[in-house]
PDB file of C-alpha atoms in Angstrom:
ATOM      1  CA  UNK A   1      82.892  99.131 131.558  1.00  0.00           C
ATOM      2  CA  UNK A   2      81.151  99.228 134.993  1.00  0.00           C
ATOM      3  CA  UNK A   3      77.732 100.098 135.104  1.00  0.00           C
ATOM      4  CA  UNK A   4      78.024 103.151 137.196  1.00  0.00           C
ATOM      5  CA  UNK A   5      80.953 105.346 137.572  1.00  0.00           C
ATOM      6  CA  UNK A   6      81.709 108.162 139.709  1.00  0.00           C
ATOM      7  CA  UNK A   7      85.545 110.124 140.339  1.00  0.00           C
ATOM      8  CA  UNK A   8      86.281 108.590 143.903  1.00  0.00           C
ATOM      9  CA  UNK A   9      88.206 111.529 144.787  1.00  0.00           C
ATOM     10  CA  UNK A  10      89.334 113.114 147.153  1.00  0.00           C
ATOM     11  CA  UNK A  11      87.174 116.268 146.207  1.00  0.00           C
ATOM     12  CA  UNK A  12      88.492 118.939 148.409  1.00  0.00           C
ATOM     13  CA  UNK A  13      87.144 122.424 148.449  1.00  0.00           C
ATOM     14  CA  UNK A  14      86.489 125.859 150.638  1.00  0.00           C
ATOM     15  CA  UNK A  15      83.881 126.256 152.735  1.00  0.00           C
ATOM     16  CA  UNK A  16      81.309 128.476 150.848  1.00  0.00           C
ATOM     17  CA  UNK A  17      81.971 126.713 147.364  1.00  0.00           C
ATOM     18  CA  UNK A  18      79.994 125.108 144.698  1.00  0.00           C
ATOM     19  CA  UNK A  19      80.393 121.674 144.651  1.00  0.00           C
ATOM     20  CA  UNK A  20      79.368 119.273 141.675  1.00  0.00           C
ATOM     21  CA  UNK A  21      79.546 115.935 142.001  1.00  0.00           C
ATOM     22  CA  UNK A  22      78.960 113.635 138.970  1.00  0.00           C
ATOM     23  CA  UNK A  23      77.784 110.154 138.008  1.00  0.00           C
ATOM     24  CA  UNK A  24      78.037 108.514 134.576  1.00  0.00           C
ATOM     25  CA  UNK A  25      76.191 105.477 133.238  1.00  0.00           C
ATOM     26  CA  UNK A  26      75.791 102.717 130.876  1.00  0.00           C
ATOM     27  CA  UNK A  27      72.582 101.306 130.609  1.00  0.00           C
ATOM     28  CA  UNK A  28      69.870 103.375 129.174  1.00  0.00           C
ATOM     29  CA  UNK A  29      67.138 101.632 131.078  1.00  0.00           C
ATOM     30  CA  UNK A  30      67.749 103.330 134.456  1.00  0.00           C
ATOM     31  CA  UNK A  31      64.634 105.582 135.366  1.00  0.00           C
ATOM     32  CA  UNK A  32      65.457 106.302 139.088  1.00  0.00           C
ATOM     33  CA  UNK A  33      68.178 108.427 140.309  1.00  0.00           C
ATOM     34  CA  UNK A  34      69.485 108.821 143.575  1.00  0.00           C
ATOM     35  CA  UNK A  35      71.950 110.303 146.243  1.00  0.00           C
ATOM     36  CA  UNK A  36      73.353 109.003 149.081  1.00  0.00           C
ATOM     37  CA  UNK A  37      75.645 110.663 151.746  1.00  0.00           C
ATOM     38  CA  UNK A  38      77.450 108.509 153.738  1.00  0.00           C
ATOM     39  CA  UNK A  39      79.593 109.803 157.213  1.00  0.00           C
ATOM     40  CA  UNK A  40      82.856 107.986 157.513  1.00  0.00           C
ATOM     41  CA  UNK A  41      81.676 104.639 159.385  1.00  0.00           C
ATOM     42  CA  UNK A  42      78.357 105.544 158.740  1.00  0.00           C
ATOM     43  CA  UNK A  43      75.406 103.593 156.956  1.00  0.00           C
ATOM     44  CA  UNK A  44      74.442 105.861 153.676  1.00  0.00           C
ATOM     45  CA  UNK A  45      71.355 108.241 154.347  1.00  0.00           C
ATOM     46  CA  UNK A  46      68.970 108.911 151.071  1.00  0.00           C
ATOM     47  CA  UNK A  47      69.995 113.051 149.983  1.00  0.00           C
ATOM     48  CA  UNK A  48      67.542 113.220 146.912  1.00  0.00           C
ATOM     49  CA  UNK A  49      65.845 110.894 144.620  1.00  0.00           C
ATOM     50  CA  UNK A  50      64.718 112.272 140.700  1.00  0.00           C
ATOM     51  CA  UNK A  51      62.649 110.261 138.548  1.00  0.00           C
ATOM     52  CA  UNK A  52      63.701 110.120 134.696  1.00  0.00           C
ATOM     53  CA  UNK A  53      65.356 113.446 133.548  1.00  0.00           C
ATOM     54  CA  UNK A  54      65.129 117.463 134.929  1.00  0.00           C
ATOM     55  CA  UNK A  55      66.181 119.122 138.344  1.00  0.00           C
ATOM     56  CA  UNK A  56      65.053 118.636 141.586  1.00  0.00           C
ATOM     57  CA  UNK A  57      65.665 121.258 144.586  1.00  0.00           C
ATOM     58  CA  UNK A  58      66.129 120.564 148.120  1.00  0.00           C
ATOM     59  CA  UNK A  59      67.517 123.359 149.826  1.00  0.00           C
ATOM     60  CA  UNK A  60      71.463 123.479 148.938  1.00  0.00           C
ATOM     61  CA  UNK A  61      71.420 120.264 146.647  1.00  0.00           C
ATOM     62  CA  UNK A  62      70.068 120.035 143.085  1.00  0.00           C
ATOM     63  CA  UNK A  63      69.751 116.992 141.096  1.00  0.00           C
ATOM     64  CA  UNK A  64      69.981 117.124 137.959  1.00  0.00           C
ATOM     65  CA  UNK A  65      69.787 114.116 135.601  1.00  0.00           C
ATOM     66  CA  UNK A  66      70.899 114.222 131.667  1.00  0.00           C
ATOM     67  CA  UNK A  67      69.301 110.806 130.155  1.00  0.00           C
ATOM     68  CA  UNK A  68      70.321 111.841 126.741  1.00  0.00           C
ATOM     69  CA  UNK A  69      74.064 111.655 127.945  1.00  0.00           C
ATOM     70  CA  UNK A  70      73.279 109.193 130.613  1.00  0.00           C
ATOM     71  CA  UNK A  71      75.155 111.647 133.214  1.00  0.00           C
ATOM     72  CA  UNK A  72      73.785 112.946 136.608  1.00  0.00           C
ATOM     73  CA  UNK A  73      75.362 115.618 139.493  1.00  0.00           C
ATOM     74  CA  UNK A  74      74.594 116.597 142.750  1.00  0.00           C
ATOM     75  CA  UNK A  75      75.126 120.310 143.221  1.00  0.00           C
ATOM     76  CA  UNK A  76      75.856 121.729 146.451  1.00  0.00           C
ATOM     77  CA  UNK A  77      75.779 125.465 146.742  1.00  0.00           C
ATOM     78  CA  UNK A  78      77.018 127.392 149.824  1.00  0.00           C
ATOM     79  CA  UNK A  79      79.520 124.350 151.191  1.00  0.00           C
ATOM     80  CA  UNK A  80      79.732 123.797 154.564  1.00  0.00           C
ATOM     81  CA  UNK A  81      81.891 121.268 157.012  1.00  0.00           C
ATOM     82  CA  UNK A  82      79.230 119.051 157.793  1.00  0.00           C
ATOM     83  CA  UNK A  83      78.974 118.346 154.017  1.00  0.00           C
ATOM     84  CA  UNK A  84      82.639 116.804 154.204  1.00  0.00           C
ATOM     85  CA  UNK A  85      81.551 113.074 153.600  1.00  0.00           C
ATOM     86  CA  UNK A  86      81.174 110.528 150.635  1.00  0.00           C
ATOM     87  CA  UNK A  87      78.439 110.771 148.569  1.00  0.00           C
ATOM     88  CA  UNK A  88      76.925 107.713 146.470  1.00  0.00           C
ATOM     89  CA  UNK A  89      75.199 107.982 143.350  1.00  0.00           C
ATOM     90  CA  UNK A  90      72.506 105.288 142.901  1.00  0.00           C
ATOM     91  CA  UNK A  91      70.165 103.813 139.883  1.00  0.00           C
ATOM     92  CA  UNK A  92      67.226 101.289 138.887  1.00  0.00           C
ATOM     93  CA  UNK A  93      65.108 100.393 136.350  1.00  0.00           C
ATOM     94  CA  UNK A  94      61.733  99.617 136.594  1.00  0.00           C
ATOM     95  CA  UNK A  95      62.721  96.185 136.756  1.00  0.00           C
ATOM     96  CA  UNK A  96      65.655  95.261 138.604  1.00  0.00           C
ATOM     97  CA  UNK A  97      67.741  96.373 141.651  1.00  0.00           C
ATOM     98  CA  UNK A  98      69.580  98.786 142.605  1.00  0.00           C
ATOM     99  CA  UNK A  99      73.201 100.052 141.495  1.00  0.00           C
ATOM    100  CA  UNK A 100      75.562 101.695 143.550  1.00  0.00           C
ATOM    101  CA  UNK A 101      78.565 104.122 142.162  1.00  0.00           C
ATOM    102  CA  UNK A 102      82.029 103.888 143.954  1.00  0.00           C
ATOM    103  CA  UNK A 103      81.186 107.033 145.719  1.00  0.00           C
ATOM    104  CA  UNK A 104      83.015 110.617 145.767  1.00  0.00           C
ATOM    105  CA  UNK A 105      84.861 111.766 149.191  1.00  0.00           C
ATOM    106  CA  UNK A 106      84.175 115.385 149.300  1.00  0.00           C
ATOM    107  CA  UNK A 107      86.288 117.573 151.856  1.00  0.00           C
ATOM    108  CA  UNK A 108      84.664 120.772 152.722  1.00  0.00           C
ATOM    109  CA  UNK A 109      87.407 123.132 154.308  1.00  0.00           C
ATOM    110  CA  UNK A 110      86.529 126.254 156.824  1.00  0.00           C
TER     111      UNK A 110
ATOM    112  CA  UNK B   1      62.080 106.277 167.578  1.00  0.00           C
ATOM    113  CA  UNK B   2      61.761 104.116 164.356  1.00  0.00           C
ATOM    114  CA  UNK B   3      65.039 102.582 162.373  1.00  0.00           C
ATOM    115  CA  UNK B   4      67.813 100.369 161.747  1.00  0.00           C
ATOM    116  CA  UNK B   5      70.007  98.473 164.102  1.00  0.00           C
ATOM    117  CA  UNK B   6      73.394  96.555 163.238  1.00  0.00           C
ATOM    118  CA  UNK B   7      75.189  95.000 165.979  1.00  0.00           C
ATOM    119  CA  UNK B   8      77.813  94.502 166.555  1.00  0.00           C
ATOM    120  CA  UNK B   9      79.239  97.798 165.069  1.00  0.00           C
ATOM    121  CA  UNK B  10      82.903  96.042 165.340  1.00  0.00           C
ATOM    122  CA  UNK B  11      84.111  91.761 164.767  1.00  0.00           C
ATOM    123  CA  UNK B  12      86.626  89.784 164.547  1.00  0.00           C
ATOM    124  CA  UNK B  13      86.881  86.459 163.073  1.00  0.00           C
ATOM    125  CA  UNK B  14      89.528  84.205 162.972  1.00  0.00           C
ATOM    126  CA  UNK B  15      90.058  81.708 160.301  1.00  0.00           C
ATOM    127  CA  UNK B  16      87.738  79.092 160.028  1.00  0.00           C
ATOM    128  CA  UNK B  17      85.182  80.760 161.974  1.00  0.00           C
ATOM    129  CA  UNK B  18      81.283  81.477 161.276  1.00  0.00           C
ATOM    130  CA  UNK B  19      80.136  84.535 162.495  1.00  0.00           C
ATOM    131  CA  UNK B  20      76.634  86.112 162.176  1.00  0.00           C
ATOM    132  CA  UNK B  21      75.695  89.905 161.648  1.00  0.00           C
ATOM    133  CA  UNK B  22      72.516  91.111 163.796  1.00  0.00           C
ATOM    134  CA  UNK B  23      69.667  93.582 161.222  1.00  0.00           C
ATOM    135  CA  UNK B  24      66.700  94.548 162.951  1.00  0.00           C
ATOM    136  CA  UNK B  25      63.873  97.319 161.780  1.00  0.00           C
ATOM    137  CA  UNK B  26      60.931  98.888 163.332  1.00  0.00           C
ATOM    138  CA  UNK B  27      59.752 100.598 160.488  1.00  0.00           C
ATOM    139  CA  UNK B  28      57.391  97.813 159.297  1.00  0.00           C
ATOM    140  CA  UNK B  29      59.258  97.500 156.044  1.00  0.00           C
ATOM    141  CA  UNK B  30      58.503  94.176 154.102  1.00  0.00           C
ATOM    142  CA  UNK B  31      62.324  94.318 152.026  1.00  0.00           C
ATOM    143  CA  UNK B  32      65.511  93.599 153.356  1.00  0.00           C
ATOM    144  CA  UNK B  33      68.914  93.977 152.322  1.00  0.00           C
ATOM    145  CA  UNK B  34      72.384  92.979 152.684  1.00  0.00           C
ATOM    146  CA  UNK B  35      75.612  94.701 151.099  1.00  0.00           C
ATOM    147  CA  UNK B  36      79.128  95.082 151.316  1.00  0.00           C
ATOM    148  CA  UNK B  37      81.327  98.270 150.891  1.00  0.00           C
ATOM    149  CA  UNK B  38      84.788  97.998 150.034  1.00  0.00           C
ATOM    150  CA  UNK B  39      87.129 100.713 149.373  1.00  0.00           C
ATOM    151  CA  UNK B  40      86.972 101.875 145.806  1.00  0.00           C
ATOM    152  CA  UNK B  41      83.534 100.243 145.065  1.00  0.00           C
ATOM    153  CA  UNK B  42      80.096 100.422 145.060  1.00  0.00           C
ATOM    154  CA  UNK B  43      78.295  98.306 147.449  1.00  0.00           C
ATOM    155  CA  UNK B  44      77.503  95.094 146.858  1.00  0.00           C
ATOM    156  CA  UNK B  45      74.711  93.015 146.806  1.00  0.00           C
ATOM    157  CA  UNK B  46      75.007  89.960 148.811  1.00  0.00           C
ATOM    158  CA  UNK B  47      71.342  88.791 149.631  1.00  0.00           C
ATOM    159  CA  UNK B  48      67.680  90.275 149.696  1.00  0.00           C
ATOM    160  CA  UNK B  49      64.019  89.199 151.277  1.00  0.00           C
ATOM    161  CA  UNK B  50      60.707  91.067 150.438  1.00  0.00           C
ATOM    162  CA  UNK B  51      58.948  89.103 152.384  1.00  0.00           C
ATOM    163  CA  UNK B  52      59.299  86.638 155.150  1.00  0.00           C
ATOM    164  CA  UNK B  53      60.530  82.901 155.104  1.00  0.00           C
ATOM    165  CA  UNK B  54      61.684  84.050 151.332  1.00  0.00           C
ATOM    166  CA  UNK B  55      64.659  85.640 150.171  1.00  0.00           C
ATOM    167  CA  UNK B  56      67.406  85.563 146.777  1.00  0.00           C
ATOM    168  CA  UNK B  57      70.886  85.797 145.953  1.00  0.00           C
ATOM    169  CA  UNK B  58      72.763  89.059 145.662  1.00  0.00           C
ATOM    170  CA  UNK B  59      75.749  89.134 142.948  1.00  0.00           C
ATOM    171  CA  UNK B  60      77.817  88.038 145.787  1.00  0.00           C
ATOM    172  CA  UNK B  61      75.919  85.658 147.475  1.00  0.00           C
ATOM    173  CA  UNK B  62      78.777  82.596 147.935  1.00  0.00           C
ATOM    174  CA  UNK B  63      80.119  82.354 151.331  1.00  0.00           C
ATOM    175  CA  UNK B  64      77.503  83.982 152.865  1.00  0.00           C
ATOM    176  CA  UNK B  65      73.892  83.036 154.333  1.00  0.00           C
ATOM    177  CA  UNK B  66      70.668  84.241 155.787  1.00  0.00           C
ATOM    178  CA  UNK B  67      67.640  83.964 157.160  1.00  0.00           C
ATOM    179  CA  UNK B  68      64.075  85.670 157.303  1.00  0.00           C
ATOM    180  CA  UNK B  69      62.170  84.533 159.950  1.00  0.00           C
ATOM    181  CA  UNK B  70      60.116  87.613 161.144  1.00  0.00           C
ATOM    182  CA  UNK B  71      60.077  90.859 159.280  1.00  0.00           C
ATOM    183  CA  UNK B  72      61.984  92.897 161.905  1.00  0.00           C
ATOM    184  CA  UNK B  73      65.238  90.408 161.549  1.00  0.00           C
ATOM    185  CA  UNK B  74      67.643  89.839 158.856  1.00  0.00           C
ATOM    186  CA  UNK B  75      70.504  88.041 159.677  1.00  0.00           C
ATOM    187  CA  UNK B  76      73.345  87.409 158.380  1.00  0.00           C
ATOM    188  CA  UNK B  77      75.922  84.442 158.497  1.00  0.00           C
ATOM    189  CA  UNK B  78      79.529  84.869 157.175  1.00  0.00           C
ATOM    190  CA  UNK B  79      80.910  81.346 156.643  1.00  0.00           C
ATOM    191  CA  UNK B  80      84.669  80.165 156.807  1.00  0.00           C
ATOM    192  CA  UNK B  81      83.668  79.352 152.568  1.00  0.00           C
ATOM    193  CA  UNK B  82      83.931  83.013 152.261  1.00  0.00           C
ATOM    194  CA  UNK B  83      87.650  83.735 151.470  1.00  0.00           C
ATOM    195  CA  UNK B  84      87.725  87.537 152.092  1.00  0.00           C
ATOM    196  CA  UNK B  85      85.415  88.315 154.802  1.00  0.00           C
ATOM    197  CA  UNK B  86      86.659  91.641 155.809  1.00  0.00           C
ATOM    198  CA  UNK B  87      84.596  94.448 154.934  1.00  0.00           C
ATOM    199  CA  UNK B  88      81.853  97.006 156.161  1.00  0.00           C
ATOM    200  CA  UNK B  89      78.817  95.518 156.171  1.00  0.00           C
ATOM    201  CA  UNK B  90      75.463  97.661 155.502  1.00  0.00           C
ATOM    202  CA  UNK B  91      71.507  96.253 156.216  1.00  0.00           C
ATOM    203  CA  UNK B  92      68.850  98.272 154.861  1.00  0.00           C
ATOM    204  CA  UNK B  93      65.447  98.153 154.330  1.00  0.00           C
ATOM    205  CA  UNK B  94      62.638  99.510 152.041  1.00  0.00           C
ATOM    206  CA  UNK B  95      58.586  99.123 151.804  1.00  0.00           C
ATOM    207  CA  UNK B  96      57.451  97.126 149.425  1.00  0.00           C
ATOM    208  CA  UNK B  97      55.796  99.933 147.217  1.00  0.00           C
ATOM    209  CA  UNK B  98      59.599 101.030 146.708  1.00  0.00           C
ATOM    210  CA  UNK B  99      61.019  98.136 146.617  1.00  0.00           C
ATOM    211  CA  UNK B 100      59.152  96.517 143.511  1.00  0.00           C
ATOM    212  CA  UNK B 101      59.294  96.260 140.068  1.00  0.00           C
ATOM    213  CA  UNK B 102      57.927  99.636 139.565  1.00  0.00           C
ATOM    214  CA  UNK B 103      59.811 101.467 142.290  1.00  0.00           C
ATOM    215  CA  UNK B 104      61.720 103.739 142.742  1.00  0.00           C
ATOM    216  CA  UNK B 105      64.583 102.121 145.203  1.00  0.00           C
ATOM    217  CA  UNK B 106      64.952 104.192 147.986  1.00  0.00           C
ATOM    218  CA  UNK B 107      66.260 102.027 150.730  1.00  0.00           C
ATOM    219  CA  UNK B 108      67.219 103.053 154.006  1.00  0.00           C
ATOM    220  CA  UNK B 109      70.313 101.910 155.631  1.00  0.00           C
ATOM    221  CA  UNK B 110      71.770 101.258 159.676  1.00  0.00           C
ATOM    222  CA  UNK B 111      74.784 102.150 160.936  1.00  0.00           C
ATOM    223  CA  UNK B 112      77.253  98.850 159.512  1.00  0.00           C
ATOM    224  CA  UNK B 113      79.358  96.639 161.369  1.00  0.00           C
ATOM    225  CA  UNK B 114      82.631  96.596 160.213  1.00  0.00           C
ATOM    226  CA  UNK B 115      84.532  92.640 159.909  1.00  0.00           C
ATOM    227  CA  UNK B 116      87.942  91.981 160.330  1.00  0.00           C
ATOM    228  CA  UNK B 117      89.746  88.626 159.568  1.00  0.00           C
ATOM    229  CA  UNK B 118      92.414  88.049 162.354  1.00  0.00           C
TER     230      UNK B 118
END
């Protein structure tokens, strides 16, 4: 079982839609939670990081992070175009590095 | 205007054939990274520096080497020992404060350079 795993996709939906995109995870120790966005042929660009469990706004996109079922999502409300790129869940523990999910392709359609 | 640069954004290699991928920050961050992305997986970690004239092993480290000679750079060498070279490669970057034990990982990442075996 990899330690992070995410639906790769393709996630395609209308423009003006909900979108909820979803991490699960293994180990128990991650405390940090973050999202990525990533353009094709792009570098990833940090969306929204959340700190142990509960929701965290920013604009469009809630976080929300579910230690008890070791499960996160990314909400996006109000879908538009320029959200049509890959998004990358990511996770630490205090003590170690970083791990990257697969990453979801999301397709927003006008 | 403070960030990342990769250059080049597009190699080839032929067979046999080192090649070196250019990282350079302004930000005044003291961690660097290194990682590939292949399709279908997360990226990987090939090698990291929090400081300079220091630096570890990724979980992919074999075939690959670098160097941390002044905190801007971060080179990195592909060798002809790595078998399957092709790949985008990301650099990124984080302070310290984030990048220790206690934080929180936020790293932030240039544009790539993409490799292509010929």
């Amino acid at each position: 079982q990899k330690e992070v795993e995410q639906d790769p996709g393709p996630l395609s939906v209308p423009e003006g839609a909900i979108v909820s995109l979803n991490c699960t995870y293994s180990n128990s120790a991650f405390q940090y939670f973050m999202w990525y966005r990533q353009y094709s042929r792009k570098g990833p660009e940090l969306l929204m990081y959340t700190y142990s469990s509960g929701n965290k706004e920013d604009g469009r996109f809630t976080a929300q992070v579910d230690k008890s079922s070791k499960y996160i999502s990314l909400f996006i409300r109000d879908s538009q175009p320029s959200d049509s790129a890959t998004y990358l869940c990511a996770m630490k523990t205090s003590y170690d590095k970083v791990i990257f999910g697969p990453g979801t392709s999301l397709s927003v359609i006008p | 205007d403070g960030g990342i640069t990769q250059s080049p954004k597009y190699l080839f290699r032929k067979e046999g054939q080192n090649v070196t991928l250019s990282c350079e920050q302004n930000l005044n961050h003291d961690a660097m990274y290194w990682y590939r992305q292949d399709p279908g997986q997360g990226l990987r970690l090939i090698y990291y520096s929090q400081i300079v004239n220091d630096f570890q092993k990724g979980d992919i480290a074999e075939g690959y080497s670098v160097s941390r000679e002044k905190k801007e750079s971060f080179p990195l060498t592909v060798t002809s020992a790595q078998k399957n070279p092709t790949a985008f490669y990301l650099c990124a970057s984080s302070p310290v404060v984030l990048a220790g034990v206690y934080g929180s990982g936020e790293q932030f990442f240039g544009p790539g350079t993409r490799l292509t075996v010929l």
